[in-house]
Coordinates of N, CA and C in Angstrom, one line a residue:
X191 N 73.1 53.7 -33.1 CA 72.4 53.5 -31.9 C 71.9 52.1 -31.8
X192 N 72.2 51.5 -30.7 CA 71.7 50.1 -30.6 C 70.2 50.1 -30.3
X193 N 69.5 49.1 -31.0 CA 68.1 49.0 -30.7 C 67.9 48.5 -29.2
X194 N 67.0 49.1 -28.6 CA 66.7 48.7 -27.2 C 66.2 47.2 -27.2
X195 N 66.6 46.5 -26.2 CA 66.2 45.1 -26.0 C 65.1 45.0 -25.0
X196 N 63.9 44.5 -25.4 CA 62.8 44.4 -24.5 C 63.0 43.1 -23.6
X197 N 62.8 43.3 -22.4 CA 63.0 42.2 -21.4 C 61.6 41.8 -20.9
X198 N 61.5 40.5 -20.6 CA 60.2 40.0 -20.0 C 60.4 39.5 -18.6
X199 N 59.4 39.5 -17.8 CA 59.5 39.0 -16.4 C 59.0 37.6 -16.5
X200 N 59.9 36.6 -16.3 CA 59.5 35.2 -16.4 C 58.5 34.8 -15.3
X201 N 58.7 35.4 -14.2 CA 57.8 35.0 -13.1 C 56.4 35.5 -13.3
X202 N 56.3 36.7 -14.0 CA 54.9 37.2 -14.3 C 54.3 36.3 -15.3
X203 N 55.0 35.8 -16.3 CA 54.4 34.9 -17.3 C 54.0 33.6 -16.7
X204 N 54.8 33.1 -15.8 CA 54.4 31.9 -15.1 C 53.1 32.0 -14.4
X205 N 52.9 33.1 -13.7 CA 51.7 33.3 -13.0 C 50.5 33.3 -14.0
X206 N 50.7 34.0 -15.1 CA 49.6 34.0 -16.1 C 49.3 32.7 -16.7
X207 N 50.3 31.9 -17.0 CA 50.1 30.6 -17.5 C 49.5 29.6 -16.5
X208 N 49.8 29.7 -15.2 CA 49.3 28.8 -14.2 C 47.8 29.1 -13.8
X209 N 47.2 30.1 -14.2 CA 45.9 30.5 -13.8 C 44.8 29.7 -14.6
X210 N 43.6 29.8 -14.0 CA 42.4 29.1 -14.7 C 41.4 30.2 -15.1
X211 N 40.8 29.9 -16.2 CA 39.7 30.9 -16.5 C 38.4 30.5 -15.7
X212 N 37.5 31.5 -15.7 CA 36.3 31.3 -15.0 C 35.5 30.1 -15.5
X213 N 35.5 29.9 -16.8 CA 34.8 28.8 -17.4 C 35.4 27.4 -17.0
X214 N 36.8 27.4 -16.9 CA 37.4 26.2 -16.5 C 37.1 25.8 -15.0
X215 N 37.0 26.8 -14.2 CA 36.7 26.6 -12.8 C 35.3 26.1 -12.6
X216 N 34.3 26.7 -13.3 CA 32.9 26.3 -13.3 C 32.8 24.9 -13.8
X217 N 33.5 24.5 -14.8 CA 33.4 23.2 -15.4 C 33.9 22.2 -14.4
X218 N 35.0 22.4 -13.7 CA 35.5 21.5 -12.7 C 34.5 21.4 -11.5
X219 N 33.9 22.5 -11.1 CA 32.9 22.4 -10.0 C 31.7 21.6 -10.5
X220 N 31.3 21.7 -11.7 CA 30.1 21.0 -12.2 C 30.4 19.5 -12.2
X221 N 31.7 19.1 -12.7 CA 32.1 17.7 -12.7 C 32.1 17.1 -11.3
X222 N 32.6 17.9 -10.4 CA 32.7 17.4 -9.0 C 31.3 17.1 -8.4
X223 N 30.4 18.1 -8.7 CA 29.0 18.0 -8.2 C 28.4 16.7 -8.8
X224 N 28.6 16.5 -10.1 CA 28.0 15.3 -10.7 C 28.5 14.0 -10.1
X225 N 29.8 14.0 -9.9 CA 30.5 12.8 -9.3 C 30.0 12.5 -7.9
X226 N 29.8 13.6 -7.1 CA 29.3 13.5 -5.7 C 27.9 13.0 -5.7
X227 N 27.1 13.5 -6.6 CA 25.7 13.0 -6.7 C 25.6 11.6 -7.1
X228 N 26.4 11.2 -8.1 CA 26.4 9.8 -8.5 C 26.9 8.9 -7.4
X229 N 27.9 9.3 -6.6 CA 28.4 8.5 -5.5 C 27.4 8.3 -4.4
X230 N 26.6 9.4 -4.1 CA 25.6 9.3 -3.1 C 24.5 8.4 -3.5
X231 N 24.1 8.4 -4.8 CA 23.1 7.5 -5.2 C 23.6 6.1 -5.2
X232 N 24.8 5.9 -5.6 CA 25.4 4.6 -5.6 C 25.5 4.0 -4.2
X233 N 25.9 4.8 -3.3 CA 26.0 4.3 -1.9 C 24.6 4.0 -1.4
X234 N 23.6 4.8 -1.7 CA 22.2 4.5 -1.3 C 21.7 3.2 -1.9
X235 N 22.0 2.9 -3.1 CA 21.6 1.7 -3.8 C 22.2 0.5 -3.1
X236 N 23.6 0.6 -2.8 CA 24.3 -0.5 -2.2 C 23.7 -0.8 -0.8
X237 N 23.4 0.3 0.0 CA 22.8 0.1 1.3 C 21.4 -0.6 1.2
X238 N 20.6 -0.1 0.2 CA 19.3 -0.7 0.0 C 19.4 -2.2 -0.4
X239 N 20.4 -2.5 -1.3 CA 20.6 -3.8 -1.7 C 21.0 -4.8 -0.6
X240 N 21.8 -4.3 0.3 CA 22.2 -5.1 1.5 C 21.0 -5.3 2.4
X241 N 20.2 -4.3 2.5 CA 19.0 -4.4 3.4 C 18.0 -5.5 2.9
X242 N 17.7 -5.5 1.6 CA 16.8 -6.5 1.0 C 17.4 -7.8 1.0
X243 N 18.7 -7.9 0.8 CA 19.4 -9.3 0.8 C 19.3 -9.9 2.2
X244 N 19.6 -9.0 3.2 CA 19.6 -9.5 4.6 C 18.2 -9.9 5.0
X245 N 17.2 -9.0 4.6 CA 15.8 -9.2 5.0 C 15.3 -10.5 4.4
X246 N 15.5 -10.7 3.1 CA 15.0 -11.9 2.4 C 15.6 -13.2 3.0
X247 N 16.9 -13.2 3.3 CA 17.6 -14.3 3.8 C 17.0 -14.7 5.2
X248 N 16.8 -13.7 6.0 CA 16.2 -14.0 7.4 C 14.8 -14.5 7.3
X249 N 14.0 -13.9 6.4 CA 12.6 -14.3 6.2 C 12.5 -15.8 5.7
X250 N 13.4 -16.1 4.8 CA 13.4 -17.5 4.4 C 13.7 -18.5 5.5
X251 N 14.6 -18.1 6.4 CA 14.9 -18.9 7.6 C 13.7 -19.0 8.5
X252 N 12.8 -17.9 8.6 CA 11.6 -18.0 9.4 C 10.6 -19.0 8.8
X253 N 10.6 -19.1 7.5 CA 9.7 -20.1 6.9 C 10.2 -21.5 7.2
X254 N 11.5 -21.7 7.2 CA 12.0 -23.0 7.6 C 11.7 -23.3 9.0
X255 N 11.8 -22.3 9.9 CA 11.5 -22.4 11.3 C 10.0 -22.8 11.5
X256 N 9.1 -22.2 10.8 CA 7.7 -22.5 10.9 C 7.4 -23.9 10.5
X257 N 8.0 -24.3 9.4 CA 7.8 -25.7 8.9 C 8.3 -26.7 9.9
X258 N 9.4 -26.5 10.4 CA 10.0 -27.4 11.4 C 9.1 -27.5 12.7
X259 N 8.6 -26.4 13.1 CA 7.7 -26.3 14.3 C 6.4 -27.1 14.0
X260 N 5.9 -26.9 12.8 CA 4.6 -27.6 12.4 C 4.8 -29.1 12.4
X261 N 5.9 -29.6 11.9 CA 6.1 -31.0 11.8 C 6.5 -31.6 13.2
X262 N 7.3 -30.9 14.0 CA 7.7 -31.4 15.3 C 6.6 -31.4 16.3
X263 N 5.7 -30.4 16.3 CA 4.6 -30.3 17.2 C 3.3 -30.9 16.7
X264 N 3.3 -31.3 15.4 CA 2.1 -31.9 14.8 C 1.0 -30.9 14.9
X265 N 1.2 -29.7 14.5 CA 0.2 -28.7 14.5 C 0.4 -27.7 13.4
X266 N -0.6 -26.8 13.2 CA -0.4 -25.7 12.2 C 0.6 -24.7 12.7
X267 N 1.3 -24.1 11.8 CA 2.2 -23.0 12.1 C 2.1 -22.0 11.0
X268 N 2.4 -20.7 11.4 CA 2.3 -19.6 10.4 C 3.4 -18.7 10.5
X269 N 3.8 -18.1 9.3 CA 4.7 -17.0 9.2 C 3.8 -15.8 9.0
X270 N 3.9 -14.7 9.8 CA 2.9 -13.6 9.7 C 3.6 -12.3 9.6
X271 N 3.1 -11.3 8.8 CA 3.6 -10.0 8.7 C 2.6 -9.0 9.1
X272 N 3.0 -8.1 10.0 CA 2.0 -7.1 10.6 C 1.6 -6.1 9.6
X273 N 0.3 -6.0 9.4 CA -0.3 -5.0 8.4 C -1.4 -4.2 9.1
X274 N -1.3 -4.1 10.4 CA -2.4 -3.6 11.2 C -2.7 -2.1 11.0
X275 N -1.7 -1.3 11.2 CA -1.9 0.2 11.3 C -0.7 0.9 10.7
X276 N -0.8 1.7 9.7 CA 0.3 2.5 9.1 C 1.0 3.4 10.1
X277 N 0.3 3.7 11.2 CA 0.8 4.6 12.2 C 1.8 3.9 13.1
X278 N 1.8 2.5 13.1 CA 2.7 1.7 13.9 C 4.1 1.8 13.3
X279 N 5.1 1.8 14.2 CA 6.5 1.9 13.7 C 6.9 0.6 13.1
X280 N 6.3 -0.6 13.4 CA 6.7 -1.9 12.9 C 5.7 -2.3 11.7
X281 N 5.0 -1.4 11.2 CA 4.0 -1.7 10.1 C 4.8 -2.2 8.9
X282 N 4.4 -3.3 8.4 CA 5.0 -4.0 7.2 C 6.5 -4.4 7.5
X283 N 6.9 -4.4 8.7 CA 8.3 -4.7 9.0 C 8.4 -5.8 10.0
X284 N 7.4 -6.0 10.9 CA 7.5 -7.1 11.9 C 7.0 -8.4 11.3
X285 N 7.9 -9.4 11.4 CA 7.5 -10.8 10.9 C 7.6 -11.7 12.1
X286 N 6.6 -12.5 12.4 CA 6.6 -13.4 13.5 C 6.2 -14.8 13.1
X287 N 6.6 -15.8 13.9 CA 6.2 -17.2 13.6 C 5.3 -17.6 14.8
X288 N 4.1 -18.1 14.5 CA 3.2 -18.6 15.6 C 2.8 -20.1 15.2
X289 N 2.4 -20.8 16.3 CA 1.9 -22.1 16.1 C 0.6 -22.3 17.0
X290 N -0.1 -23.3 16.7 CA -1.3 -23.6 17.5 C -0.9 -24.0 18.9
X291 N -1.6 -23.6 19.9 CA -1.3 -24.0 21.2 C -1.5 -25.5 21.4
X292 N -0.6 -26.1 22.2 CA -0.7 -27.6 22.4 C -1.2 -27.8 23.9
X293 N -2.3 -28.6 24.0 CA -2.8 -28.8 25.3 C -2.0 -29.9 26.1
X294 N -2.5 -30.2 27.3 CA -1.8 -31.1 28.2 C -1.7 -32.6 27.6
X295 N -2.6 -32.9 26.7 CA -2.6 -34.2 26.1 C -1.7 -34.3 24.8
X296 N -1.2 -33.1 24.4 CA -0.3 -33.1 23.2 C -1.1 -32.8 21.9
X297 N -2.3 -32.4 22.1 CA -3.1 -32.1 20.9 C -3.2 -30.6 20.7
X298 N -3.3 -30.1 19.4 CA -3.4 -28.7 19.1 C -4.8 -28.1 19.5
X299 N -4.8 -26.9 20.0 CA -6.0 -26.2 20.4 C -6.4 -25.3 19.2
X300 N -7.6 -25.6 18.6 CA -8.0 -24.8 17.4 C -8.2 -23.4 17.8
X301 N -7.7 -22.5 16.9 CA -7.9 -21.0 17.0 C -7.2 -20.4 18.2
X302 N -6.2 -21.1 18.7 CA -5.5 -20.5 19.8 C -4.0 -20.6 19.4
X303 N -3.4 -19.4 19.3 CA -2.0 -19.3 18.7 C -1.0 -18.8 19.7
X304 N 0.2 -19.4 19.6 CA 1.3 -19.0 20.5 C 2.5 -18.5 19.7
X305 N 3.1 -17.4 20.1 CA 4.3 -16.9 19.5 C 5.5 -17.9 19.8
X306 N 6.2 -18.2 18.7 CA 7.3 -19.1 18.9 C 8.6 -18.4 19.3
X307 N 8.6 -17.1 19.0 CA 9.8 -16.3 19.3 C 9.4 -14.8 19.3
X308 N 10.4 -13.9 19.5 CA 10.1 -12.5 19.5 C 10.0 -12.0 18.1
X309 N 10.2 -12.8 17.1 CA 10.0 -12.4 15.8 C 11.2 -11.6 15.2
X310 N 10.9 -10.9 14.1 CA 12.0 -10.2 13.4 C 11.5 -8.9 12.9
X311 N 12.3 -7.9 13.0 CA 12.1 -6.6 12.4 C 13.0 -6.4 11.2
X312 N 12.4 -6.1 10.0 CA 13.3 -5.9 8.9 C 14.2 -4.7 9.0
X313 N 15.3 -4.7 8.2 CA 16.2 -3.6 8.3 C 15.6 -2.3 8.0
X314 N 16.2 -1.2 8.4 CA 15.7 0.1 8.2 C 15.5 0.4 6.7
X315 N 14.3 0.9 6.3 CA 14.1 1.2 4.9 C 13.7 0.0 4.1
X316 N 13.4 -1.2 4.7 CA 13.0 -2.4 4.0 C 11.6 -2.7 4.5
X317 N 10.7 -3.0 3.6 CA 9.3 -3.2 4.0 C 8.7 -4.4 3.2
X318 N 7.7 -5.1 3.8 CA 7.0 -6.1 3.1 C 6.1 -5.5 2.1
X319 N 5.9 -6.1 0.9 CA 5.1 -5.5 -0.2 C 3.8 -6.2 -0.3
X320 N 2.7 -5.6 0.2 CA 1.4 -6.1 0.0 C 1.0 -6.2 -1.4
X321 N 1.5 -5.3 -2.2 CA 1.1 -5.1 -3.6 C 1.6 -6.3 -4.4
X322 N 2.7 -6.8 -4.2 CA 3.3 -7.9 -5.0 C 3.4 -9.2 -4.3
X323 N 3.1 -9.3 -3.0 CA 3.0 -10.6 -2.3 C 1.6 -11.1 -2.5
X324 N 1.4 -12.2 -3.3 CA 0.1 -12.7 -3.7 C 0.1 -14.2 -3.5
X325 N -1.1 -14.8 -3.6 CA -1.3 -16.2 -3.6 C -1.0 -16.7 -5.0
X326 N -1.1 -18.0 -5.2 CA -0.7 -18.6 -6.4 C -1.6 -18.1 -7.6
X327 N -2.8 -17.7 -7.3 CA -3.7 -17.2 -8.4 C -3.6 -15.6 -8.5
X328 N -2.6 -15.0 -7.9 CA -2.5 -13.6 -8.0 C -3.4 -12.8 -7.1
X329 N -4.1 -13.4 -6.2 CA -5.0 -12.7 -5.3 C -4.3 -12.3 -4.0
X330 N -5.0 -11.4 -3.3 CA -4.4 -10.9 -2.0 C -4.4 -12.1 -1.0
X331 N -3.4 -12.0 -0.1 CA -3.2 -13.1 0.9 C -4.3 -12.9 2.0
X332 N -4.6 -14.0 2.7 CA -5.5 -14.0 3.8 C -4.9 -13.2 5.0
X333 N -5.7 -12.7 5.8 CA -5.3 -12.0 7.0 C -5.8 -12.6 8.3
X334 N -5.2 -12.3 9.4 CA -5.6 -12.9 10.7 C -5.3 -11.9 11.8
X335 N -6.2 -11.8 12.7 CA -6.0 -10.9 13.9 C -5.5 -11.7 15.1
X336 N -4.3 -11.4 15.5 CA -3.6 -12.0 16.6 C -4.0 -11.3 17.9
X337 N -4.6 -12.1 18.8 CA -5.0 -11.6 20.1 C -4.5 -12.5 21.2
X338 N -4.5 -12.0 22.4 CA -4.2 -12.9 23.6 C -2.7 -13.1 23.8
X339 N -1.9 -12.5 22.9 CA -0.4 -12.6 23.1 C 0.1 -11.3 23.8
X340 N 1.4 -11.1 23.7 CA 1.9 -9.9 24.2 C 1.3 -8.7 23.5
X341 N 1.0 -7.7 24.2 CA 0.2 -6.5 23.7 C 0.9 -5.9 22.4
X342 N 2.2 -5.9 22.5 CA 3.0 -5.3 21.4 C 2.8 -6.1 20.1
X343 N 2.4 -7.3 20.2 CA 2.3 -8.2 19.0 C 0.9 -8.3 18.5
X344 N -0.1 -7.9 19.3 CA -1.5 -8.0 18.8 C -1.7 -7.1 17.6
X345 N -2.6 -7.6 16.8 CA -3.0 -6.8 15.6 C -3.3 -7.7 14.4
X346 N -3.4 -7.1 13.3 CA -3.8 -7.8 12.0 C -2.5 -8.2 11.3
X347 N -2.5 -9.4 10.8 CA -1.3 -9.9 10.1 C -1.7 -10.6 8.8
X348 N -0.9 -10.5 7.7 CA -1.0 -11.4 6.6 C -0.2 -12.6 7.0
X349 N -0.7 -13.8 6.6 CA 0.0 -15.0 7.0 C 0.1 -16.0 5.9
X350 N 1.2 -16.9 6.1 CA 1.4 -18.1 5.3 C 1.4 -19.3 6.2
X351 N 0.7 -20.3 5.9 CA 0.5 -21.4 6.8 C 1.0 -22.7 6.4
X352 N 1.5 -23.5 7.3 CA 1.9 -24.9 7.1 C 1.0 -25.8 8.0
X353 N 0.7 -27.0 7.5 CA -0.1 -27.9 8.3 C 0.8 -28.8 9.1
X354 N 0.3 -29.8 9.8 CA 1.1 -30.6 10.7 C 2.1 -31.5 9.9
X355 N 1.9 -31.6 8.6 CA 2.9 -32.4 7.8 C 3.9 -31.5 7.2
X356 N 3.9 -30.2 7.5 CA 4.8 -29.3 6.9 C 4.5 -28.9 5.5
X357 N 3.2 -29.1 5.1 CA 2.8 -28.7 3.7 C 2.2 -27.3 3.7
X358 N 2.6 -26.5 2.7 CA 2.1 -25.2 2.6 C 0.6 -25.2 2.2
X359 N -0.2 -24.4 2.9 CA -1.6 -24.3 2.6 C -1.9 -23.6 1.3
X360 N -0.9 -22.9 0.8 CA -1.1 -22.1 -0.5 C 0.2 -22.2 -1.3
X361 N 0.5 -23.3 -1.9 CA 1.7 -23.5 -2.7 C 1.7 -22.5 -3.9
X362 N 2.9 -21.9 -4.1 CA 3.0 -20.9 -5.2 C 2.8 -19.5 -4.8
X363 N 2.5 -19.3 -3.5 CA 2.3 -17.9 -3.0 C 3.7 -17.2 -3.0
X364 N 3.7 -15.9 -3.1 CA 5.0 -15.2 -3.1 C 5.1 -14.3 -1.9
X365 N 6.4 -14.1 -1.5 CA 6.7 -13.2 -0.4 C 7.7 -12.2 -0.9
X366 N 7.3 -10.9 -1.0 CA 8.1 -9.9 -1.6 C 8.4 -8.7 -0.7
X367 N 9.6 -8.3 -0.6 CA 10.0 -7.1 0.1 C 10.7 -6.1 -0.8
X368 N 10.7 -4.8 -0.4 CA 11.4 -3.8 -1.2 C 12.0 -2.7 -0.3
X369 N 13.0 -2.1 -0.9 CA 13.6 -0.9 -0.2 C 12.9 0.4 -0.6
X370 N 12.7 1.2 0.4 CA 11.9 2.4 0.2 C 11.9 3.3 1.4
X371 N 11.0 4.3 1.4 CA 10.9 5.2 2.5 C 9.4 5.3 2.9
X372 N 9.2 5.6 4.2 CA 7.8 5.7 4.7 C 7.6 6.8 5.6
X373 N 6.8 7.8 5.3 CA 6.4 8.8 6.2 C 5.5 8.3 7.3
X374 N 5.4 9.0 8.4 CA 4.6 8.6 9.5 C 3.2 8.5 9.1
X375 N 2.6 7.3 9.3 CA 1.2 7.0 9.0 C 1.0 6.8 7.5
X376 N 2.0 6.7 6.7 CA 1.9 6.5 5.3 C 2.3 5.1 4.8
X377 N 2.0 4.8 3.6 CA 2.5 3.6 3.0 C 3.9 3.8 2.4
X378 N 4.7 2.8 2.4 CA 6.1 3.0 1.9 C 6.1 3.2 0.4
X379 N 7.1 4.0 0.0 CA 7.3 4.3 -1.4 C 8.7 4.0 -1.9
X380 N 8.8 3.6 -3.2 CA 10.1 3.4 -3.7 C 10.9 4.7 -3.8
X381 N 12.2 4.6 -3.7 CA 13.0 5.8 -3.8 C 14.1 5.7 -4.8
X382 N 14.2 4.6 -5.5 CA 15.2 4.4 -6.5 C 14.7 3.9 -7.8
X383 N 15.2 4.3 -8.9 CA 14.9 3.8 -10.2 C 15.3 2.4 -10.4
X384 N 16.2 1.9 -9.5 CA 16.6 0.5 -9.6 C 15.5 -0.5 -9.2
X385 N 14.5 0.0 -8.5 CA 13.4 -0.8 -8.0 C 13.9 -2.0 -7.3
X386 N 14.5 -1.7 -6.1 CA 15.2 -2.7 -5.4 C 14.3 -3.7 -4.6
X387 N 13.7 -4.6 -5.4 CA 12.8 -5.6 -4.8 C 13.6 -7.0 -4.7
X388 N 13.1 -7.8 -3.7 CA 13.6 -9.1 -3.6 C 12.4 -10.0 -3.1
X389 N 12.5 -11.3 -3.3 CA 11.4 -12.1 -2.8 C 11.6 -13.6 -3.1
X390 N 10.6 -14.4 -2.8 CA 10.7 -15.8 -3.1 C 9.3 -16.4 -3.2
X391 N 9.2 -17.6 -3.7 CA 8.0 -18.3 -3.9 C 8.0 -19.5 -2.9
X392 N 6.9 -19.8 -2.2 CA 6.8 -20.9 -1.3 C 6.1 -22.1 -2.0
X393 N 6.7 -23.2 -2.0 CA 6.2 -24.4 -2.7 C 5.5 -25.3 -1.7
X394 N 4.8 -26.3 -2.2 CA 4.0 -27.2 -1.4 C 4.7 -27.9 -0.3
X395 N 6.0 -28.3 -0.5 CA 6.8 -29.0 0.5 C 7.4 -28.0 1.5
X396 N 7.1 -26.7 1.3 CA 7.6 -25.7 2.3 C 8.9 -25.1 1.8
X397 N 9.5 -25.6 0.8 CA 10.8 -25.0 0.3 C 10.5 -23.7 -0.4
X398 N 11.5 -22.9 -0.6 CA 11.4 -21.6 -1.3 C 12.3 -21.5 -2.5
X399 N 11.9 -20.7 -3.4 CA 12.7 -20.4 -4.6 C 12.8 -18.9 -4.7
X400 N 14.1 -18.4 -4.6 CA 14.3 -16.9 -4.5 C 14.3 -16.4 -6.0
X401 N 13.7 -15.2 -6.1 CA 13.7 -14.5 -7.4 C 15.2 -14.0 -7.6
X402 N 15.7 -14.3 -8.8 CA 17.0 -13.9 -9.2 C 17.2 -12.4 -9.4
X403 N 16.1 -11.8 -9.9 CA 16.2 -10.3 -10.1 C 14.8 -9.8 -10.0
X404 N 14.6 -8.5 -9.8 CA 13.2 -7.9 -9.7 C 12.3 -8.2 -10.9
X405 N 12.9 -8.3 -12.1 CA 12.1 -8.5 -13.3 C 11.3 -9.8 -13.3
X406 N 11.7 -10.7 -12.4 CA 11.0 -12.0 -12.3 C 9.7 -11.9 -11.5
X407 N 9.6 -10.8 -10.7 CA 8.5 -10.6 -9.8 C 7.3 -10.1 -10.7
X408 N 6.2 -10.7 -10.7 CA 5.1 -10.2 -11.6 C 4.7 -8.8 -11.2
X409 N 4.6 -8.0 -12.3 CA 4.2 -6.6 -12.1 C 5.3 -5.6 -11.8
X410 N 6.4 -6.0 -11.3 CA 7.4 -5.1 -10.9 C 8.1 -4.3 -12.0
X411 N 8.1 -4.9 -13.2 CA 8.7 -4.3 -14.4 C 8.1 -2.9 -14.7
X412 N 6.8 -2.8 -14.5 CA 6.0 -1.6 -14.8 C 6.0 -0.7 -13.6
X413 N 6.7 -1.0 -12.5 CA 6.6 -0.2 -11.3 C 7.4 1.1 -11.4
X414 N 6.8 2.3 -11.4 CA 7.6 3.5 -11.5 C 8.2 3.9 -10.1
X415 N 9.0 4.9 -10.2 CA 9.7 5.5 -9.0 C 8.7 6.3 -8.2
X416 N 8.9 6.3 -6.8 CA 8.1 7.1 -5.9 C 6.6 6.8 -5.9
X417 N 6.3 5.5 -5.9 CA 4.9 5.1 -5.7 C 4.9 4.0 -4.7
X418 N 3.7 3.7 -4.1 CA 3.6 2.7 -3.1 C 3.8 1.3 -3.6
X419 N 4.3 0.5 -2.7 CA 4.5 -0.9 -3.1 C 3.9 -1.9 -2.1

């Protein structure tokens, strides 16, 4: 009697070999989740970096504008950042250039200031840093209350000033901005461990020197995530 020959179903084996175990499926899902999270963080950092780069470049041009106005009109000119009320939508984001009013004889009128333009609003999620923007001695910058202009522009501002010769009144002062988030009526907070800061120093002749990386900004090295700046 011949021994019976066992036969196998090749299609059944193929189905068994092509399947995945539960552990393998969960592993793949976990890897995809990690990659998606890393991608989202990376895109956020890229966006924040573009915002600070754009903001700092525009603000440097505003300092050049203020210096040119001061020299051409033979009067004082200022670059100012609005720090009036955290409830305002333009808090720590509106930057304006003003100069002393010039009378009919061509002389500046003391304590009377005129807006030179509509100013500039920093990109979404980018704010001026009161904490790290200091004078040459590390002290808080002077403030000034703008009145008599357009209502939307009135309020308290931190300012940087040039005299009629285009000389900075506070050489060595720093101008620092950072990427973050701000709840209504609150101070902005950092949102990334990268501490995406940018800034520059204003020298006596009105020229600026940009910080090459956040570590060059005094105090930023020790700045933790999710705190005000």
